[in-house]
XYZ file of N, CA and C in Angstrom:
411
model
N 86.632 208.885 -17.285
C 85.841 209.429 -18.385
C 86.648 209.313 -19.678
N 86.009 208.814 -20.708
C 86.689 208.646 -21.986
C 86.655 209.943 -22.783
N 87.774 210.232 -23.455
C 87.733 211.375 -24.357
C 87.047 210.945 -25.652
N 86.844 211.873 -26.558
C 86.084 211.591 -27.777
C 86.726 210.485 -28.595
N 88.031 210.512 -28.738
C 88.725 209.494 -29.521
C 88.586 208.115 -28.875
N 88.772 208.047 -27.564
C 88.634 206.776 -26.859
C 87.195 206.258 -26.953
N 86.237 207.174 -26.866
C 84.827 206.795 -26.975
C 84.544 206.191 -28.346
N 85.066 206.811 -29.389
C 84.852 206.303 -30.747
C 85.454 204.907 -30.914
N 86.665 204.722 -30.386
C 87.311 203.405 -30.475
C 86.491 202.377 -29.706
N 86.041 202.745 -28.519
C 85.240 201.854 -27.697
C 83.943 201.463 -28.418
N 83.275 202.437 -29.018
C 82.022 202.158 -29.724
C 82.273 201.302 -30.962
N 83.354 201.562 -31.650
C 83.698 200.787 -32.834
C 83.946 199.325 -32.443
N 84.680 199.116 -31.350
C 84.956 197.756 -30.874
C 83.662 197.063 -30.463
N 82.797 197.790 -29.782
C 81.534 197.220 -29.334
C 80.661 196.841 -30.531
N 80.583 197.719 -31.521
C 79.810 197.411 -32.731
C 80.382 196.198 -33.454
N 81.696 196.116 -33.523
C 82.339 194.969 -34.169
C 82.000 193.681 -33.442
N 82.035 193.722 -32.126
C 81.706 192.548 -31.328
C 80.223 192.188 -31.488
N 79.377 193.196 -31.505
C 77.949 192.974 -31.698
C 77.689 192.332 -33.059
N 78.383 192.797 -34.066
C 78.256 192.240 -35.417
C 78.625 190.755 -35.423
N 79.729 190.414 -34.772
C 80.182 189.027 -34.710
C 79.144 188.157 -34.001
N 78.602 188.651 -32.902
C 77.613 187.878 -32.143
C 76.315 187.713 -32.938
N 75.905 188.750 -33.668
C 74.701 188.643 -34.498
C 74.919 187.674 -35.656
N 76.105 187.697 -36.238
C 76.406 186.745 -37.318
C 76.379 185.303 -36.804
N 76.888 185.097 -35.607
C 76.851 183.757 -35.007
C 75.402 183.321 -34.783
N 74.592 184.215 -34.239
C 73.178 183.915 -34.028
C 72.494 183.626 -35.363
N 72.783 184.427 -36.370
C 72.196 184.228 -37.702
C 72.581 182.846 -38.250
N 73.840 182.483 -38.089
C 74.315 181.183 -38.576
C 73.554 180.044 -37.895
N 73.361 180.146 -36.594
C 72.624 179.113 -35.865
C 71.169 179.043 -36.318
N 70.540 180.207 -36.491
C 69.148 180.236 -36.949
C 69.029 179.672 -38.356
N 69.992 180.000 -39.187
C 70.010 179.477 -40.558
C 70.124 177.955 -40.538
N 70.963 177.450 -39.674
C 71.133 176.005 -39.572
C 69.853 175.336 -39.070
N 69.175 175.950 -38.110
C 67.910 175.362 -37.629
C 66.872 175.361 -38.744
N 66.834 176.409 -39.527
C 65.881 176.485 -40.632
C 66.252 175.493 -41.726
N 67.538 175.333 -41.949
C 68.003 174.350 -42.937
C 67.576 172.937 -42.538
N 67.736 172.606 -41.269
C 67.341 171.274 -40.788
C 65.847 171.049 -40.979
N 65.062 172.045 -40.668
C 63.609 171.949 -40.867
C 63.287 171.741 -42.339
N 63.947 172.489 -43.197
C 63.735 172.371 -44.641
C 64.124 170.978 -45.137
N 65.269 170.495 -44.665
C 65.780 169.197 -45.129
C 64.934 168.021 -44.644
N 64.269 168.188 -43.503
C 63.394 167.115 -43.016
C 62.269 166.842 -44.007
N 61.829 167.863 -44.709
C 60.731 167.734 -45.661
C 61.246 167.447 -47.068
N 62.316 168.132 -47.468
C 62.734 168.105 -48.871
C 64.054 167.404 -49.146
N 64.729 166.919 -48.121
C 66.002 166.240 -48.328
C 67.185 167.194 -48.267
N 68.365 166.616 -48.266
C 69.620 167.375 -48.116
C 69.797 168.431 -49.201
N 70.345 169.591 -48.783
C 70.698 170.642 -49.741
C 72.181 170.960 -49.602
N 72.807 171.280 -50.727
C 74.222 171.656 -50.725
C 74.362 173.101 -50.252
N 75.605 173.521 -50.056
C 75.859 174.908 -49.669
C 75.341 175.904 -50.690
N 75.565 175.600 -51.964
C 75.083 176.481 -53.030
C 73.571 176.545 -53.083
N 72.934 175.382 -52.901
C 71.468 175.350 -52.872
C 70.936 176.133 -51.684
N 71.625 175.998 -50.545
C 71.205 176.727 -49.354
C 71.280 178.231 -49.598
N 72.348 178.682 -50.224
C 72.474 180.110 -50.519
C 71.289 180.592 -51.353
N 70.922 179.834 -52.360
C 69.772 180.210 -53.197
C 68.481 180.223 -52.388
N 68.329 179.256 -51.493
C 67.140 179.211 -50.642
C 67.078 180.435 -49.721
N 68.214 180.774 -49.133
C 68.267 181.917 -48.221
C 67.868 183.196 -48.950
N 68.307 183.316 -50.186
C 68.021 184.512 -50.971
C 66.560 184.569 -51.411
N 66.014 183.404 -51.834
C 64.737 183.484 -52.535
C 63.586 182.649 -51.982
N 63.830 181.739 -51.063
C 62.747 180.874 -50.590
C 62.037 181.504 -49.395
N 60.722 181.456 -49.422
C 59.925 182.102 -48.372
C 60.187 181.531 -46.983
N 60.578 180.269 -46.885
C 60.832 179.673 -45.573
C 62.002 180.357 -44.856
N 62.923 180.925 -45.625
C 64.111 181.561 -45.049
C 63.982 183.085 -44.980
N 62.907 183.629 -45.518
C 62.756 185.083 -45.636
C 62.775 185.796 -44.283
N 62.299 185.149 -43.246
C 62.257 185.791 -41.938
C 63.651 186.153 -41.428
N 64.675 185.451 -41.902
C 66.049 185.732 -41.462
C 66.628 187.002 -42.084
N 65.984 187.513 -43.124
C 66.485 188.712 -43.789
C 66.541 189.910 -42.839
N 65.606 189.994 -41.923
C 65.603 191.134 -40.995
C 66.865 191.157 -40.138
N 67.322 189.985 -39.733
C 68.562 189.909 -38.956
C 69.753 190.262 -39.835
N 69.744 189.794 -41.069
C 70.810 190.144 -42.024
C 70.880 191.651 -42.218
N 69.723 192.285 -42.306
C 69.679 193.737 -42.510
C 70.303 194.489 -41.340
N 70.126 193.997 -40.132
C 70.767 194.643 -38.972
C 72.284 194.532 -39.056
N 72.783 193.397 -39.502
C 74.230 193.222 -39.666
C 74.749 194.203 -40.717
N 74.007 194.366 -41.789
C 74.392 195.325 -42.838
C 74.408 196.751 -42.272
N 73.431 197.088 -41.457
C 73.409 198.427 -40.838
C 74.645 198.646 -39.974
N 75.033 197.627 -39.227
C 76.245 197.740 -38.406
C 77.464 197.901 -39.303
N 77.536 197.125 -40.383
C 78.647 197.263 -41.332
C 78.742 198.695 -41.845
N 77.600 199.261 -42.185
C 77.589 200.637 -42.696
C 78.082 201.623 -41.651
N 77.695 201.423 -40.401
C 78.185 202.291 -39.331
C 79.697 202.141 -39.152
N 80.168 200.902 -39.195
C 81.595 200.646 -38.986
C 82.461 201.212 -40.105
N 81.901 201.304 -41.308
C 82.680 201.754 -42.455
C 82.333 203.162 -42.917
N 81.541 203.868 -42.135
C 81.165 205.235 -42.493
C 82.363 206.165 -42.342
N 82.371 207.214 -43.135
C 83.446 208.207 -43.048
C 83.323 209.055 -41.784
N 82.101 209.242 -41.324
C 81.872 210.067 -40.134
C 81.922 209.186 -38.880
N 82.263 209.794 -37.747
C 82.235 209.040 -36.491
C 80.807 208.573 -36.179
N 80.710 207.447 -35.514
C 79.405 206.912 -35.130
C 78.863 207.725 -33.961
N 77.642 208.196 -34.106
C 77.034 209.002 -33.043
C 76.411 208.109 -31.985
N 76.247 208.657 -30.800
C 75.595 207.886 -29.738
C 74.143 207.600 -30.120
N 73.526 208.508 -30.889
C 72.150 208.283 -31.351
C 72.075 207.071 -32.280
N 73.080 206.931 -33.157
C 73.107 205.788 -34.076
C 73.282 204.483 -33.300
N 74.128 204.527 -32.273
C 74.347 203.350 -31.429
C 73.045 202.981 -30.713
N 72.393 203.974 -30.130
C 71.139 203.716 -29.418
C 70.087 203.160 -30.359
N 70.039 203.675 -31.587
C 69.042 203.217 -32.557
C 69.284 201.767 -32.945
N 70.522 201.411 -33.221
C 70.803 200.023 -33.626
C 70.570 199.076 -32.449
N 70.962 199.498 -31.241
C 70.704 198.676 -30.054
C 69.203 198.434 -29.885
N 68.432 199.486 -30.039
C 66.983 199.384 -29.905
C 66.387 198.463 -30.970
N 66.864 198.611 -32.215
C 66.382 197.752 -33.301
C 66.680 196.281 -33.021
N 67.861 196.017 -32.481
C 68.245 194.633 -32.177
C 67.370 194.085 -31.052
N 67.204 194.876 -29.987
C 66.358 194.432 -28.871
C 64.934 194.136 -29.347
N 64.409 195.015 -30.185
C 63.052 194.841 -30.697
C 62.948 193.582 -31.536
N 63.895 193.395 -32.451
C 63.846 192.226 -33.321
C 64.004 190.933 -32.524
N 64.914 190.921 -31.585
C 65.213 189.696 -30.840
C 64.323 189.539 -29.604
N 63.068 189.912 -29.766
C 62.074 189.730 -28.709
C 61.142 188.599 -29.120
N 61.406 187.390 -28.624
C 60.572 186.261 -29.019
C 59.142 186.449 -28.538
N 58.191 186.043 -29.368
C 56.783 186.202 -29.023
C 55.986 185.181 -29.837
N 55.382 184.231 -29.140
C 54.656 183.186 -29.854
C 53.425 183.697 -30.585
N 53.007 184.923 -30.296
C 51.864 185.492 -31.014
C 52.245 186.789 -31.727
N 53.549 186.989 -31.947
C 54.026 188.211 -32.604
C 54.073 188.053 -34.113
N 54.917 188.874 -34.735
C 55.087 188.781 -36.188
C 55.861 187.501 -36.530
N 56.072 187.263 -37.814
C 56.692 186.015 -38.249
C 58.065 185.811 -37.612
N 58.887 186.869 -37.591
C 60.216 186.719 -36.999
C 60.092 186.348 -35.525
N 59.266 187.073 -34.791
C 59.128 186.828 -33.350
C 58.660 185.408 -33.059
N 57.731 184.903 -33.862
C 57.229 183.546 -33.648
C 58.287 182.495 -33.980
N 58.962 182.660 -35.115
C 59.981 181.678 -35.503
C 61.186 181.754 -34.576
N 61.520 182.958 -34.142
C 62.628 183.124 -33.203
C 62.284 182.452 -31.876
N 61.065 182.640 -31.421
C 60.603 182.006 -30.197
C 60.709 180.483 -30.311
N 60.291 179.948 -31.451
C 60.352 178.506 -31.672
C 61.805 178.021 -31.655
N 62.691 178.759 -32.294
C 64.112 178.376 -32.312
C 64.689 178.385 -30.898
N 64.299 179.374 -30.102
C 64.781 179.438 -28.720
C 64.256 178.254 -27.899
N 63.043 177.822 -28.179
C 62.456 176.696 -27.451
C 63.136 175.373 -27.796
N 63.601 175.251 -29.034
C 64.092 173.960 -29.527
C 65.605 173.801 -29.545
N 66.350 174.894 -29.504
C 67.794 174.809 -29.741
C 68.582 175.562 -28.661
N 69.207 174.836 -27.747
C 69.975 175.478 -26.676
C 71.079 176.405 -27.193
N 71.699 176.079 -28.332
C 72.752 176.944 -28.871
C 72.198 178.320 -29.241
N 70.965 178.356 -29.708
C 70.327 179.638 -30.040
C 70.109 180.451 -28.762
N 69.720 179.770 -27.691
C 69.524 180.451 -26.402
C 70.837 181.090 -25.944
N 71.925 180.344 -26.059
C 73.230 180.871 -25.634
C 73.666 182.056 -26.506
N 73.457 181.951 -27.806
C 73.826 183.045 -28.711
C 72.966 184.275 -28.429
N 71.695 184.055 -28.162
C 70.788 185.155 -27.811
C 71.290 185.851 -26.536
N 71.651 185.052 -25.548
C 72.152 185.611 -24.282
C 73.426 186.425 -24.508
N 74.305 185.960 -25.387
C 75.537 186.699 -25.692
C 75.222 188.082 -26.266
N 74.270 188.131 -27.183
C 73.889 189.412 -27.789
C 73.271 190.315 -26.722
N 72.363 189.776 -25.932
C 71.680 190.600 -24.929
C 72.653 191.100 -23.859
N 73.616 190.285 -23.507
C 74.620 190.699 -22.524
C 75.435 191.870 -23.059
N 75.817 191.797 -24.313
C 76.580 192.890 -24.914
C 75.713 194.153 -25.006
N 74.451 193.990 -25.355
C 73.565 195.150 -25.422
C 73.395 195.805 -24.057
N 73.429 194.996 -23.017
C 73.258 195.501 -21.656
C 74.511 196.190 -21.136
N 75.654 195.920 -21.783
C 76.903 196.529 -21.326
C 76.871 198.027 -21.566
N 77.633 198.735 -20.794
C 77.672 200.197 -20.936
C 78.153 200.582 -22.321
N 77.653 201.694 -22.790
C 78.019 202.188 -24.124
C 79.302 202.999 -24.117
N 80.197 202.695 -23.258
C 81.443 203.429 -23.315
C 82.094 203.601 -22.044
């Protein structure tokens, strides 16, 4: 049985690992969206891509995943210890968002398409789900 301090360290490490895995998944999804964009409009530079990610509707669906990473950052840098309720909430939000559905909302449909077309996305998805399935402490 972990004491409170050990539990906090364990949760902090798990959140950090989850953040890294979500960032990797986001990077892969961004790259798949970039390729789709470039097939129609031609090559874009890194700076152009950043502007597209921020303001172009084709990339807007990825903002929800970015927001989850920001939520994890806020938990990791909060002055107060992370509660088990906060951990459960973020885990639930991630599971909900990363539920591919060909007839769901925009994220679910595009995520489903990315999973169908890109094996690296499937592997990154599995990494996140495996970590979510791991014990919380």
